[in-house]
């Protein structure tokens, strides 16, 4: 096919996919706000000088702030000029968590937005909550070693995992959906607020819901896959209203009482993040499904022990620019400016084939298996895909329960991909990731967002289509752990534990000794200097004792600093 055909094809897709408007000559980056921050300490105060540069038009800048867990903004100030500098202060005694800031610039010509954590995070979370890992029955029997390692990795990062086998289901089956939902409901009752993450591994029944198309294509209108169904209360789900048999794929049809639910939007805030690791029908890969799953858990493990490149670069491949007033790539700029040391603009595949990018993004016209001119499913099987967190936007492939699906193909690629998502409708907000919080937190903030985080994004907010393809428990980075963690008893009660430091101690702050009880609760025993190589503990009672050793690093960013923990080395000690 000649180039003119592809140009006409792209133009036709844009007519359907985009709501176009005239956006003058701005670039997508200008629809975001990227502050510069300087810190000073005066007596018991931390002083933050925040510069927002010069805006190209007269308008109003609103600055807001809040604690990270709060659901309410407090307005700091409003400015009417186009070049902004301001100062904010906080007490040192209150500085164990960063402050979340919101910046909104509103004018007749340009609206820009930015959200950042700013400050110094000196606390860390040792108890992240419970993770339910449901594995299809065939994968469960084939992945014993990998699942055991994955559970150990989660424990080493402060999670409490439980693995359970559920029936494999290769096509839509409402009976199997209900079976899986009963299992999830059981753990919701058992764990309550401690239930933080649900991970689905293998070919587990896929729920469908809604009657809508988030990419604007009428032939794609109908029900869509949604693992959020599993974490919603049963009373919020109905199946007696929607009727649509017009979609090209029968999977997208939805009629009353067919087992596909009616809900398009999340009916109430959710508090459990969901991720799926599913390589069913990825026929571009020569490896079988089980081999792809084994490979995924191996690279997940390597990432958690610091065995991947540490370069913190981001790549943006923008195929839409300002053709739409939604400014899709502004979603990448907004997040990457909070996350990355360096942002490069260029074509996705040609860059990630040759160089590593911690984060990558592409948007363009799409199909179930491709993001036009950026990447396709076959590419994922043929080339090294050197990125860990990949975010894409385009038509069709958000409907991830499809053969050779692009999102799932990126996740299945080698050697580094661990999390993939379709972002832009709605805009996702994962700036929290920059300070070492797990991606699950940002997913929940995004899923529950309607008008709290404003942006140029317009559609898809609180949509039931929101999905993490991959592992939601991941943090942005895992530094190298110590090594040779051993123990000996000098006498009946005196336990000595010793270790070797990690090879690079340039930003090492110290070591943390943690005791894990029989209920999976972690408690700090001692925080030690970076020069320490051993610790003695008196143990009087018989029993099984679990200890963890975690290295503590200080990670400095453009917006402050935080203490970054390695995955734990673990000892299980029997005292008889």
Coordinates of C-alpha atoms in Angstrom, one line a residue:
X1 CA 0.0 0.0 0.0
X2 CA 1.3 3.5 -0.8
X3 CA 1.8 6.4 1.6
X4 CA -1.3 8.2 0.3
X5 CA -3.4 5.3 1.5
X6 CA -2.0 5.5 5.0
X7 CA -2.4 9.2 5.0
X8 CA -6.1 8.8 4.1
X9 CA -6.5 6.1 6.6
X10 CA -5.0 8.1 9.4
X11 CA -7.2 11.1 8.4
X12 CA -10.3 9.0 8.5
X13 CA -9.4 7.6 11.9
X14 CA -8.8 11.1 13.3
X15 CA -12.2 12.3 12.1
X16 CA -13.8 9.6 14.3
X17 CA -11.4 9.5 17.1
X18 CA -10.7 13.1 17.8
X19 CA -12.8 16.1 18.7
X20 CA -10.8 18.7 16.9
X21 CA -10.4 22.4 17.6
X22 CA -8.0 25.2 16.7
X23 CA -5.3 25.4 19.4
X24 CA -3.2 28.3 18.0
X25 CA 0.5 27.2 17.9
X26 CA 1.0 25.8 21.4
X27 CA 2.8 22.5 22.0
X28 CA 1.3 19.8 24.3
X29 CA 3.9 20.6 26.9
X30 CA 2.6 24.1 27.3
X31 CA -0.7 22.6 28.6
X32 CA 1.1 21.4 31.7
X33 CA 3.0 23.3 34.4
X34 CA 6.5 22.3 35.5
X35 CA 7.7 24.2 38.6
X36 CA 11.2 24.7 39.7
X37 CA 11.8 24.3 43.5
X38 CA 14.5 25.4 45.9
X39 CA 14.6 24.4 49.5
X40 CA 15.9 26.3 52.5
X41 CA 15.9 25.5 56.2
X42 CA 15.5 28.4 58.7
X43 CA 15.2 27.4 62.4
X44 CA 12.4 24.9 62.6
X45 CA 10.9 25.8 59.2
X46 CA 11.4 24.4 55.7
X47 CA 11.0 27.1 53.1
X48 CA 10.1 26.2 49.5
X49 CA 10.7 28.8 46.8
X50 CA 8.6 27.6 43.8
X51 CA 9.1 29.3 40.4
X52 CA 6.5 28.6 37.7
X53 CA 8.2 30.6 34.9
X54 CA 6.5 32.8 32.4
X55 CA 3.1 32.0 31.0
X56 CA 2.4 33.1 27.3
X57 CA -0.9 34.8 28.1
X58 CA -2.5 36.8 30.8
X59 CA -4.6 34.7 33.0
X60 CA -5.3 33.4 36.5
X61 CA -3.0 30.9 38.3
X62 CA -4.5 28.9 41.2
X63 CA -2.1 27.2 43.6
X64 CA -3.5 24.5 45.9
X65 CA -2.0 22.1 48.4
X66 CA -3.0 19.2 50.6
X67 CA -1.7 16.2 52.5
X68 CA -1.2 13.2 50.2
X69 CA -4.1 11.2 51.8
X70 CA -6.5 14.1 52.0
X71 CA -9.4 14.4 49.6
X72 CA -9.6 18.2 50.0
X73 CA -7.5 20.9 48.5
X74 CA -6.5 24.1 50.4
X75 CA -6.0 27.1 48.2
X76 CA -2.6 28.7 48.8
X77 CA -3.0 31.7 46.5
X78 CA -4.3 33.1 43.2
X79 CA -2.2 35.2 40.9
X80 CA -3.2 37.4 38.0
X81 CA 0.2 38.0 36.5
X82 CA 2.0 35.8 33.9
X83 CA 5.3 35.2 35.7
X84 CA 5.0 33.5 39.0
X85 CA 7.2 32.9 42.0
X86 CA 5.9 32.2 45.4
X87 CA 7.1 30.8 48.8
X88 CA 5.5 28.2 51.0
X89 CA 6.6 27.0 54.4
X90 CA 6.1 24.0 56.6
X91 CA 7.4 22.9 60.0
X92 CA 10.3 20.5 60.1
X93 CA 8.4 18.4 62.6
X94 CA 5.6 18.0 60.0
X95 CA 7.9 17.1 57.1
X96 CA 8.0 13.3 57.2
X97 CA 5.6 13.3 54.2
X98 CA 5.8 15.5 51.1
X99 CA 3.0 18.0 50.3
X100 CA 0.9 17.5 47.2
X101 CA 0.5 20.7 45.1
X102 CA -1.9 21.5 42.4
X103 CA -1.3 24.2 39.8
X104 CA -4.0 25.4 37.5
X105 CA -3.5 28.2 34.9
X106 CA -6.7 29.5 33.3
X107 CA -6.9 31.9 30.4
X108 CA -9.0 32.6 27.4
X109 CA -6.4 31.0 25.2
X110 CA -4.6 28.4 27.3
X111 CA -5.4 26.1 30.2
X112 CA -2.4 24.4 31.9
X113 CA -2.2 22.0 34.8
X114 CA 0.3 20.3 37.0
X115 CA 0.4 18.1 40.1
X116 CA 3.4 17.3 42.2
X117 CA 4.6 16.0 45.5
X118 CA 7.1 18.5 46.9
X119 CA 9.1 18.1 50.1
X120 CA 11.2 15.6 51.9
X121 CA 9.8 12.2 52.8
X122 CA 11.5 10.8 55.8
X123 CA 9.0 8.1 56.7
X124 CA 8.5 4.7 55.0
X125 CA 5.7 2.2 55.0
X126 CA 6.6 -1.3 56.2
X127 CA 3.0 -2.6 56.0
X128 CA 1.4 -2.0 52.6
X129 CA -1.5 -4.3 53.1
X130 CA -2.9 -7.5 51.7
X131 CA -2.6 -8.8 48.1
X132 CA -4.9 -11.5 46.7
X133 CA -3.3 -13.3 43.8
X134 CA -5.8 -15.4 41.8
X135 CA -4.2 -17.8 39.3
X136 CA -5.9 -19.8 36.7
X137 CA -5.8 -23.5 37.6
X138 CA -3.6 -24.5 34.7
X139 CA -1.0 -21.7 35.3
X140 CA -1.2 -22.5 39.0
X141 CA 0.1 -26.0 38.4
X142 CA 2.8 -24.9 36.1
X143 CA 4.1 -21.8 38.0
X144 CA 4.8 -23.2 41.5
X145 CA 8.3 -21.9 41.7
X146 CA 7.6 -18.5 40.1
X147 CA 4.5 -17.9 42.3
X148 CA 6.5 -18.8 45.4
X149 CA 9.2 -16.3 44.4
X150 CA 6.6 -13.6 43.6
X151 CA 5.0 -14.1 47.1
X152 CA 8.5 -13.8 48.7
X153 CA 9.2 -10.7 46.7
X154 CA 5.9 -9.1 47.9
X155 CA 6.7 -10.0 51.5
X156 CA 10.1 -8.4 51.1
X157 CA 8.4 -5.2 50.1
X158 CA 6.0 -5.0 53.0
X159 CA 2.9 -6.8 51.4
X160 CA 1.0 -9.8 52.7
X161 CA 0.2 -12.0 49.7
X162 CA -2.1 -14.9 49.5
X163 CA -2.2 -17.1 46.3
X164 CA -5.3 -19.0 45.3
X165 CA -6.2 -21.1 42.3
X166 CA -9.5 -20.4 40.4
X167 CA -10.8 -22.1 37.3
X168 CA -9.3 -21.3 33.9
X169 CA -11.8 -19.6 31.6
X170 CA -10.9 -19.0 27.9
X171 CA -14.1 -17.4 26.7
X172 CA -16.8 -15.2 28.2
X173 CA -18.7 -17.1 30.9
X174 CA -20.9 -15.3 33.4
X175 CA -21.0 -18.3 35.7
X176 CA -17.2 -18.3 36.0
X177 CA -17.2 -14.6 36.6
X178 CA -19.6 -15.1 39.5
X179 CA -17.4 -17.8 40.9
X180 CA -14.3 -15.6 40.9
X181 CA -16.3 -12.7 42.4
X182 CA -17.4 -14.9 45.3
X183 CA -13.8 -15.7 46.0
X184 CA -12.9 -12.0 46.0
X185 CA -16.0 -11.2 48.2
X186 CA -14.8 -13.8 50.7
X187 CA -11.5 -12.0 51.1
X188 CA -13.1 -8.6 51.2
X189 CA -15.1 -9.8 54.2
X190 CA -12.1 -11.5 55.8
X191 CA -9.5 -8.7 55.3
X192 CA -11.6 -5.6 55.3
X193 CA -9.6 -2.4 54.8
X194 CA -6.3 -4.5 54.7
X195 CA -7.3 -5.7 51.3
X196 CA -5.4 -3.4 49.0
X197 CA -4.5 -5.1 45.7
X198 CA -6.1 -7.9 43.5
X199 CA -3.8 -9.5 40.9
X200 CA -5.2 -11.9 38.3
X201 CA -2.7 -14.2 36.7
X202 CA -3.4 -16.3 33.6
X203 CA -6.7 -16.8 31.9
X204 CA -9.2 -15.9 34.6
X205 CA -12.8 -15.2 33.6
X206 CA -13.1 -11.7 32.1
X207 CA -16.1 -9.6 33.3
X208 CA -17.9 -7.3 30.8
X209 CA -19.9 -4.2 31.6
X210 CA -21.3 -1.1 30.1
X211 CA -22.6 0.2 26.7
X212 CA -20.1 2.7 25.5
X213 CA -16.9 3.2 23.5
X214 CA -14.1 5.2 25.0
X215 CA -12.3 5.6 21.7
X216 CA -15.3 7.2 19.9
X217 CA -15.8 4.5 17.2
X218 CA -19.5 3.7 16.9
X219 CA -18.8 0.1 15.7
X220 CA -16.9 -0.4 18.9
X221 CA -19.8 0.7 21.1
X222 CA -21.0 -1.8 23.6
X223 CA -19.8 -3.8 26.6
X224 CA -16.1 -3.8 27.4
X225 CA -13.8 -5.9 29.7
X226 CA -13.6 -4.6 33.3
X227 CA -11.8 -6.3 36.2
X228 CA -13.1 -3.5 38.4
X229 CA -16.3 -5.6 38.5
X230 CA -14.5 -7.9 40.9
X231 CA -13.9 -5.3 43.6
X232 CA -17.3 -3.6 43.5
X233 CA -20.1 -4.5 45.9
X234 CA -22.6 -6.8 44.2
X235 CA -25.4 -4.5 45.1
X236 CA -23.9 -1.8 42.8
X237 CA -24.0 -4.1 39.7
X238 CA -27.1 -4.5 37.5
X239 CA -27.8 -6.5 34.3
X240 CA -31.2 -5.5 33.2
X241 CA -30.9 -2.3 31.3
X242 CA -28.4 -2.1 28.4
X243 CA -29.2 -3.4 25.0
X244 CA -26.7 -3.2 22.1
X245 CA -26.0 -5.8 19.4
X246 CA -24.5 -3.4 16.9
X247 CA -20.8 -3.8 17.7
X248 CA -18.6 -5.6 15.2
X249 CA -17.3 -8.0 17.8
X250 CA -19.9 -10.1 19.5
X251 CA -17.9 -9.9 22.7
X252 CA -19.0 -6.2 22.9
X253 CA -22.7 -7.0 22.7
X254 CA -24.7 -6.4 25.8
X255 CA -28.4 -7.4 26.4
X256 CA -30.3 -7.7 29.6
X257 CA -29.6 -10.8 31.7
X258 CA -26.7 -12.0 29.6
X259 CA -24.2 -11.8 32.5
X260 CA -22.6 -8.6 31.2
X261 CA -23.3 -5.7 33.5
X262 CA -24.8 -2.3 32.8
X263 CA -22.3 0.0 34.6
X264 CA -20.2 2.4 32.5
X265 CA -18.9 4.5 35.4
X266 CA -17.6 3.4 38.8
X267 CA -20.6 3.9 41.0
X268 CA -18.7 4.5 44.2
X269 CA -15.1 5.0 45.2
X270 CA -13.0 1.9 45.1
X271 CA -10.2 1.1 47.6
X272 CA -8.7 -2.1 45.9
X273 CA -6.3 -1.7 43.0
X274 CA -6.6 -4.4 40.3
X275 CA -4.0 -5.7 37.8
X276 CA -4.0 -8.5 35.3
X277 CA -1.1 -10.5 34.0
X278 CA -2.6 -12.5 31.1
X279 CA -0.9 -13.7 27.9
X280 CA -3.7 -15.7 26.4
X281 CA -3.8 -15.7 22.5
X282 CA -0.7 -13.7 22.0
X283 CA 0.1 -15.6 18.8
X284 CA 2.9 -13.3 17.6
X285 CA 5.2 -14.8 20.3
X286 CA 6.9 -18.1 19.7
X287 CA 6.8 -18.8 23.4
X288 CA 3.7 -20.4 24.9
X289 CA 1.5 -18.7 27.4
X290 CA 3.1 -20.4 30.4
X291 CA 6.6 -19.5 29.2
X292 CA 5.6 -15.9 28.9
X293 CA 4.2 -15.9 32.4
X294 CA 7.4 -17.4 33.7
X295 CA 9.4 -14.8 31.9
X296 CA 7.2 -12.0 33.4
X297 CA 7.8 -13.2 37.0
X298 CA 11.5 -13.5 36.4
X299 CA 11.9 -9.9 35.1
X300 CA 9.6 -8.8 38.0
X301 CA 12.0 -10.4 40.5
X302 CA 15.1 -8.9 38.8
X303 CA 13.5 -5.4 39.0
X304 CA 12.8 -5.8 42.7
X305 CA 16.4 -6.7 43.5
X306 CA 17.8 -3.8 41.5
X307 CA 19.1 -5.9 38.6
X308 CA 17.9 -3.6 35.8
X309 CA 19.3 -0.3 34.3
X310 CA 18.9 2.6 36.7
X311 CA 18.6 5.3 34.1
X312 CA 15.5 7.4 34.9
X313 CA 14.6 8.6 31.4
X314 CA 11.2 9.1 29.8
X315 CA 10.2 8.9 26.1
X316 CA 7.2 10.6 24.5
X317 CA 6.0 9.7 21.0
X318 CA 3.2 12.1 20.3
X319 CA 1.2 11.3 17.1
X320 CA -1.7 13.7 17.9
X321 CA -0.1 16.9 19.1
X322 CA -2.8 19.6 19.5
X323 CA -5.2 18.1 16.9
X324 CA -7.7 17.6 19.7
X325 CA -8.5 20.0 22.5
X326 CA -8.0 17.1 24.9
X327 CA -4.2 17.3 24.2
X328 CA -3.7 13.6 24.9
X329 CA 0.1 13.7 25.3
X330 CA -0.2 16.4 28.0
X331 CA -1.1 13.4 30.2
X332 CA 2.4 12.0 29.7
X333 CA 4.1 15.4 30.1
X334 CA 2.2 16.1 33.3
X335 CA 3.3 12.9 34.9
X336 CA 6.8 12.5 33.4
X337 CA 7.9 15.9 34.5
X338 CA 7.2 14.8 38.1
X339 CA 9.0 11.4 37.6
X340 CA 11.9 11.7 35.2
X341 CA 15.4 13.3 35.1
X342 CA 15.2 13.5 31.3
X343 CA 12.4 13.5 28.8
X344 CA 13.1 12.7 25.2
X345 CA 10.7 13.2 22.3
X346 CA 11.0 10.6 19.5
X347 CA 9.5 7.5 17.9
X348 CA 8.7 4.8 20.4
X349 CA 9.9 1.6 18.8
X350 CA 13.1 2.9 17.2
X351 CA 14.2 4.4 20.6
X352 CA 13.3 1.6 23.0
X353 CA 14.8 -1.0 20.7
X354 CA 18.2 0.6 21.3
X355 CA 18.0 2.3 24.7
X356 CA 16.4 1.9 28.0
X357 CA 13.6 4.2 29.2
X358 CA 12.1 3.7 32.6
X359 CA 8.9 5.3 31.3
X360 CA 7.5 5.5 27.8
X361 CA 4.4 6.9 26.1
X362 CA 2.9 6.9 22.6
X363 CA -0.4 8.1 21.2
X364 CA -1.7 7.7 17.7
X365 CA -4.5 6.1 15.6
X366 CA -4.8 2.5 16.6
X367 CA -6.1 -1.0 16.1
X368 CA -6.4 -3.9 18.5
X369 CA -2.8 -4.7 17.7
X370 CA -1.2 -1.4 16.9
X371 CA -0.5 2.2 17.8
X372 CA 0.1 3.6 14.3
X373 CA 3.7 4.3 13.5
X374 CA 4.7 3.8 17.1
X375 CA 4.5 0.0 17.9
X376 CA 2.5 -3.1 17.1
X377 CA 2.1 -6.5 18.7
X378 CA 4.5 -8.2 16.3
X379 CA 7.2 -5.7 17.2
X380 CA 6.8 -6.8 20.8
X381 CA 7.7 -10.3 19.8
X382 CA 10.6 -9.4 17.4
X383 CA 12.5 -6.7 19.2
X384 CA 13.9 -5.9 22.7
X385 CA 11.3 -3.5 24.3
X386 CA 13.6 -1.6 26.7
X387 CA 11.0 0.0 28.9
X388 CA 9.5 -0.8 32.3
X389 CA 6.4 1.3 32.5
X390 CA 4.7 1.9 29.2
X391 CA 1.6 4.0 28.6
X392 CA -0.3 4.1 25.3
X393 CA -3.3 5.8 23.8
X394 CA -5.1 5.0 20.6
X395 CA -8.3 3.4 19.2
X396 CA -9.4 -0.2 20.0
X397 CA -6.5 -1.6 21.9
X398 CA -7.9 -0.4 25.3
X399 CA -10.3 -3.3 24.7
X400 CA -7.6 -5.7 26.0
X401 CA -9.6 -8.9 25.9
X402 CA -8.7 -9.4 22.2
X403 CA -6.4 -11.7 20.3
X404 CA -2.8 -10.3 19.9
X405 CA -3.8 -7.3 21.9
X406 CA -1.2 -4.5 22.0
X407 CA -1.3 -3.7 25.7
X408 CA -0.8 -7.3 26.7
X409 CA 1.8 -7.8 24.0
X410 CA 3.9 -5.0 25.4
X411 CA 3.7 -6.6 28.8
X412 CA 4.8 -10.0 27.4
X413 CA 7.8 -8.5 25.7
X414 CA 11.5 -8.8 26.7
X415 CA 13.3 -7.8 28.8
X416 CA 11.9 -5.1 31.1
X417 CA 8.1 -4.4 30.7
X418 CA 6.2 -4.8 34.0
X419 CA 3.2 -2.4 33.8
X420 CA 1.2 -1.1 30.8
X421 CA -1.9 1.1 30.7
X422 CA -4.1 3.0 28.3
X423 CA -4.1 6.6 29.4
X424 CA -5.8 9.7 28.1
X425 CA -9.4 9.0 28.5
X426 CA -9.3 9.7 31.3
X427 CA -6.0 11.4 32.2
X428 CA -4.1 9.3 34.8
X429 CA -2.3 10.9 37.7
X430 CA 0.7 9.0 38.9
X431 CA 3.0 11.7 40.2
X432 CA 2.8 10.0 43.6
X433 CA 5.0 7.3 42.1
X434 CA 7.9 9.8 42.1
X435 CA 8.3 9.5 45.9
X436 CA 8.3 5.8 46.2
X437 CA 4.6 5.1 46.7
X438 CA 3.3 1.9 44.9
X439 CA 1.5 2.4 41.6
X440 CA -1.6 1.0 43.3
X441 CA -2.0 4.3 45.1
X442 CA -1.9 6.3 41.9
X443 CA -4.4 3.9 40.2
X444 CA -6.9 4.5 43.0
X445 CA -6.4 8.3 42.9
X446 CA -7.1 8.1 39.1
X447 CA -10.0 5.7 39.3
X448 CA -11.8 7.8 41.9
X449 CA -11.0 11.1 40.2
X450 CA -13.7 13.2 38.6
X451 CA -12.9 16.9 39.1
X452 CA -10.3 16.6 41.8
X453 CA -7.3 16.5 39.4
X454 CA -8.2 18.8 36.6
X455 CA -6.6 18.7 33.1
X456 CA -7.3 19.1 29.4
X457 CA -8.7 15.6 29.5
X458 CA -12.5 15.4 29.1
X459 CA -13.7 11.9 28.8
X460 CA -13.6 8.6 30.6
X461 CA -13.4 9.8 34.2
X462 CA -14.3 7.1 36.7
X463 CA -14.7 4.7 33.8
X464 CA -15.1 1.0 34.4
X465 CA -12.6 0.4 31.6
X466 CA -9.7 1.5 33.8
X467 CA -7.2 -1.3 34.0
X468 CA -3.6 -2.0 35.0
X469 CA -2.0 -4.6 32.7
X470 CA 0.7 -5.8 35.0
X471 CA 1.6 -5.6 38.7
X472 CA 0.1 -2.7 40.7
X473 CA 2.3 -3.3 43.8
X474 CA 5.4 -2.0 42.0
X475 CA 7.4 1.1 43.1
X476 CA 9.3 3.3 40.7
X477 CA 12.6 1.9 41.7
X478 CA 14.2 -0.8 43.9
X479 CA 17.8 -0.1 45.0
X480 CA 20.3 -2.9 45.5
X481 CA 19.9 -4.8 48.7
X482 CA 22.7 -5.9 51.0
X483 CA 24.0 -9.5 50.7
X484 CA 25.1 -12.5 52.8
X485 CA 22.5 -11.9 55.5
X486 CA 23.3 -14.6 58.1
X487 CA 22.8 -15.4 61.7
X488 CA 24.3 -17.4 64.6
X489 CA 23.6 -17.9 68.3
X490 CA 26.5 -17.0 70.6
X491 CA 24.6 -18.7 73.5
X492 CA 21.1 -19.9 74.3
X493 CA 19.6 -16.4 74.0
X494 CA 22.0 -14.1 72.1
X495 CA 21.3 -13.9 68.4
X496 CA 23.9 -12.3 66.1
X497 CA 22.9 -11.2 62.5
X498 CA 25.5 -9.9 60.1
X499 CA 25.6 -8.9 56.4
X500 CA 27.7 -7.3 53.7
X501 CA 26.8 -3.9 52.3
X502 CA 25.6 -3.3 48.7
X503 CA 28.3 -2.6 46.1
X504 CA 27.4 1.0 45.6
X505 CA 27.0 2.9 48.9
X506 CA 27.2 6.5 47.6
X507 CA 23.6 7.3 48.6
X508 CA 23.3 4.7 51.3
X509 CA 21.8 6.1 54.5
X510 CA 21.8 3.0 56.6
X511 CA 20.1 -0.3 57.3
X512 CA 16.7 -1.3 58.8
X513 CA 16.2 -4.5 60.8
X514 CA 12.5 -5.5 60.8
X515 CA 10.7 -8.3 62.7
X516 CA 7.8 -10.0 61.0
X517 CA 5.2 -11.6 63.2
X518 CA 3.0 -14.7 62.6
X519 CA 0.2 -12.4 61.2
X520 CA 2.5 -10.8 58.7
X521 CA 2.9 -7.5 60.6
X522 CA 6.3 -5.8 60.2
X523 CA 7.8 -3.9 63.0
X524 CA 11.1 -2.0 63.1
X525 CA 13.6 -3.5 65.5
X526 CA 16.5 -1.1 64.8
X527 CA 17.6 1.6 62.4
X528 CA 21.4 1.4 61.9
X529 CA 24.1 3.5 60.3
X530 CA 25.5 2.7 56.9
X531 CA 28.7 1.5 58.6
X532 CA 27.0 -1.2 60.6
X533 CA 27.6 -4.8 59.6
X534 CA 25.9 -6.7 62.4
X535 CA 23.4 -6.6 65.2
X536 CA 22.8 -8.6 68.4
X537 CA 19.3 -9.4 69.7
X538 CA 18.3 -11.3 72.8
X539 CA 15.7 -14.0 72.3
X540 CA 14.4 -15.8 75.4
X541 CA 11.4 -17.7 74.1
X542 CA 11.2 -20.7 71.8
X543 CA 9.6 -20.4 68.4
X544 CA 10.0 -19.3 64.8
X545 CA 11.3 -15.8 64.3
X546 CA 11.3 -13.9 61.0
X547 CA 13.7 -11.0 60.5
X548 CA 14.3 -8.7 57.5
X549 CA 17.2 -6.6 56.5
X550 CA 16.5 -3.6 54.2
X551 CA 19.0 -1.0 52.9
X552 CA 17.9 2.6 53.2
X553 CA 18.9 5.1 50.5
X554 CA 18.3 8.8 50.1
X555 CA 16.8 9.5 46.7
X556 CA 16.9 13.1 45.6
X557 CA 14.6 14.5 42.9
X558 CA 13.8 17.9 41.4
X559 CA 11.0 18.2 43.9
X560 CA 12.7 17.1 47.2
X561 CA 13.9 13.8 48.5
X562 CA 12.6 10.5 50.0
X563 CA 14.0 7.5 51.8
X564 CA 14.0 4.5 49.4
X565 CA 14.0 1.0 50.8
X566 CA 15.5 -2.0 49.0
X567 CA 13.6 -5.3 49.0
X568 CA 14.3 -7.2 52.2
X569 CA 16.7 -10.0 52.7
X570 CA 14.9 -12.4 55.0
X571 CA 15.8 -14.9 57.7
X572 CA 13.5 -17.5 59.2
X573 CA 15.0 -18.7 62.5
X574 CA 13.8 -21.6 64.6
X575 CA 14.8 -21.3 68.3
X576 CA 14.1 -24.5 70.2

